Amino acid sequence: YGILFFFKASSTWWAIFSIVIAMILSGELFNSALERTIDRLHPEKHSLIAEAKDCAAGAVLILSIASLVLLVCFLFAEIWKL
């Protein structure tokens, strides 16, 4: 949030960043819950289980990349104003 303070961002940007951060944290929690549940129910290694875990981790990665794209868009918009 420091960059939002620095550029004196509008409330719209604050809302967007807050939602994206909440989505990433939710994705991480879902991924952790899925992994622990699967490990508890089926402790042996299995290719489909590994694939399910990879998909959940991939979803978090996509959210993280989207947040970086959002940051670049914000910085570009702020620098363009200068």
PDB file of C-alpha atoms in Angstrom:
ATOM      1  CA  TYR A   1       0.000   0.000   0.000  1.00  0.00           C
ATOM      2  CA  GLY A   2       3.007   2.257   0.322  1.00  0.00           C
ATOM      3  CA  ILE A   3       3.030   3.050  -3.371  1.00  0.00           C
ATOM      4  CA  LEU A   4      -0.615   4.134  -3.169  1.00  0.00           C
ATOM      5  CA  PHE A   5       0.292   6.573  -0.388  1.00  0.00           C
ATOM      6  CA  PHE A   6       3.280   7.848  -2.355  1.00  0.00           C
ATOM      7  CA  PHE A   7       1.234   8.626  -5.482  1.00  0.00           C
ATOM      8  CA  LYS A   8      -1.846   9.760  -3.497  1.00  0.00           C
ATOM      9  CA  ALA A   9      -3.986   7.241  -5.359  1.00  0.00           C
ATOM     10  CA  SER A  10      -7.727   7.632  -5.748  1.00  0.00           C
ATOM     11  CA  SER A  11     -10.193   5.558  -3.759  1.00  0.00           C
ATOM     12  CA  THR A  12     -10.860   3.483  -6.892  1.00  0.00           C
ATOM     13  CA  TRP A  13      -7.245   2.295  -7.005  1.00  0.00           C
ATOM     14  CA  TRP A  14      -7.357   1.573  -3.266  1.00  0.00           C
ATOM     15  CA  ALA A  15     -10.458  -0.557  -3.754  1.00  0.00           C
ATOM     16  CA  ILE A  16      -8.981  -2.424  -6.718  1.00  0.00           C
ATOM     17  CA  PHE A  17      -5.704  -3.165  -4.918  1.00  0.00           C
ATOM     18  CA  SER A  18      -7.556  -4.246  -1.767  1.00  0.00           C
ATOM     19  CA  ILE A  19      -9.737  -6.662  -3.743  1.00  0.00           C
ATOM     20  CA  VAL A  20      -6.751  -8.119  -5.588  1.00  0.00           C
ATOM     21  CA  ILE A  21      -4.788  -8.601  -2.369  1.00  0.00           C
ATOM     22  CA  ALA A  22      -7.792 -10.273  -0.750  1.00  0.00           C
ATOM     23  CA  MET A  23      -8.139 -12.569  -3.775  1.00  0.00           C
ATOM     24  CA  ILE A  24      -4.489 -13.610  -3.580  1.00  0.00           C
ATOM     25  CA  LEU A  25      -4.696 -14.314   0.142  1.00  0.00           C
ATOM     26  CA  SER A  26      -7.933 -16.263  -0.376  1.00  0.00           C
ATOM     27  CA  GLY A  27      -6.315 -18.266  -3.154  1.00  0.00           C
ATOM     28  CA  GLU A  28      -3.370 -19.094  -0.905  1.00  0.00           C
ATOM     29  CA  LEU A  29      -5.683 -20.221   1.884  1.00  0.00           C
ATOM     30  CA  PHE A  30      -7.718 -22.353  -0.521  1.00  0.00           C
ATOM     31  CA  ASN A  31      -4.545 -23.898  -1.922  1.00  0.00           C
ATOM     32  CA  SER A  32      -3.248 -24.719   1.565  1.00  0.00           C
ATOM     33  CA  ALA A  33      -6.580 -26.197   2.629  1.00  0.00           C
ATOM     34  CA  LEU A  34      -6.785 -28.313  -0.516  1.00  0.00           C
ATOM     35  CA  GLU A  35      -3.245 -29.636  -0.123  1.00  0.00           C
ATOM     36  CA  ARG A  36      -3.683 -30.528   3.549  1.00  0.00           C
ATOM     37  CA  THR A  37      -7.044 -32.179   2.971  1.00  0.00           C
ATOM     38  CA  ILE A  38      -5.709 -34.252   0.093  1.00  0.00           C
ATOM     39  CA  ASP A  39      -2.590 -35.237   2.062  1.00  0.00           C
ATOM     40  CA  ARG A  40      -4.756 -36.322   4.991  1.00  0.00           C
ATOM     41  CA  LEU A  41      -7.223 -38.331   2.900  1.00  0.00           C
ATOM     42  CA  HIS A  42      -4.688 -39.893   0.537  1.00  0.00           C
ATOM     43  CA  PRO A  43      -1.137 -39.790   1.940  1.00  0.00           C
ATOM     44  CA  GLU A  44       0.318 -41.939  -0.868  1.00  0.00           C
ATOM     45  CA  LYS A  45       1.699 -40.300  -3.987  1.00  0.00           C
ATOM     46  CA  HIS A  46      -0.618 -40.293  -6.995  1.00  0.00           C
ATOM     47  CA  SER A  47      -0.333 -38.468 -10.317  1.00  0.00           C
ATOM     48  CA  LEU A  48      -3.896 -37.086 -10.208  1.00  0.00           C
ATOM     49  CA  ILE A  49      -3.346 -35.711  -6.716  1.00  0.00           C
ATOM     50  CA  ALA A  50      -0.143 -34.015  -7.820  1.00  0.00           C
ATOM     51  CA  GLU A  51      -2.010 -32.573 -10.792  1.00  0.00           C
ATOM     52  CA  ALA A  52      -4.778 -31.184  -8.549  1.00  0.00           C
ATOM     53  CA  LYS A  53      -2.199 -29.566  -6.273  1.00  0.00           C
ATOM     54  CA  ASP A  54      -0.395 -28.082  -9.275  1.00  0.00           C
ATOM     55  CA  CYS A  55      -3.653 -26.624 -10.588  1.00  0.00           C
ATOM     56  CA  ALA A  56      -4.382 -24.961  -7.252  1.00  0.00           C
ATOM     57  CA  ALA A  57      -0.858 -23.553  -7.079  1.00  0.00           C
ATOM     58  CA  GLY A  58      -1.190 -22.385 -10.693  1.00  0.00           C
ATOM     59  CA  ALA A  59      -4.344 -20.469  -9.803  1.00  0.00           C
ATOM     60  CA  VAL A  60      -2.445 -18.580  -7.106  1.00  0.00           C
ATOM     61  CA  LEU A  61       0.370 -17.896  -9.575  1.00  0.00           C
ATOM     62  CA  ILE A  62      -2.091 -16.450 -12.100  1.00  0.00           C
ATOM     63  CA  LEU A  63      -3.567 -14.178  -9.407  1.00  0.00           C
ATOM     64  CA  SER A  64      -0.077 -13.015  -8.485  1.00  0.00           C
ATOM     65  CA  ILE A  65       0.798 -12.257 -12.115  1.00  0.00           C
ATOM     66  CA  ALA A  66      -2.474 -10.365 -12.503  1.00  0.00           C
ATOM     67  CA  SER A  67      -1.568  -8.254  -9.478  1.00  0.00           C
ATOM     68  CA  LEU A  68       1.780  -7.376 -11.074  1.00  0.00           C
ATOM     69  CA  VAL A  69       0.000  -6.376 -14.288  1.00  0.00           C
ATOM     70  CA  LEU A  70      -2.314  -4.194 -12.220  1.00  0.00           C
ATOM     71  CA  LEU A  71       0.672  -2.575 -10.529  1.00  0.00           C
ATOM     72  CA  VAL A  72       2.288  -1.829 -13.891  1.00  0.00           C
ATOM     73  CA  CYS A  73      -0.977  -0.309 -15.143  1.00  0.00           C
ATOM     74  CA  PHE A  74      -1.193   1.852 -12.038  1.00  0.00           C
ATOM     75  CA  LEU A  75       2.412   3.014 -12.339  1.00  0.00           C
ATOM     76  CA  PHE A  76       2.008   3.729 -16.043  1.00  0.00           C
ATOM     77  CA  ALA A  77      -1.136   5.794 -15.368  1.00  0.00           C
ATOM     78  CA  GLU A  78       0.564   7.732 -12.565  1.00  0.00           C
ATOM     79  CA  ILE A  79       3.783   8.372 -14.467  1.00  0.00           C
ATOM     80  CA  TRP A  80       1.807   9.397 -17.562  1.00  0.00           C
ATOM     81  CA  LYS A  81       0.172  12.147 -15.441  1.00  0.00           C
ATOM     82  CA  LEU A  82       3.580  13.634 -14.636  1.00  0.00           C
TER      83      LEU A  82
END
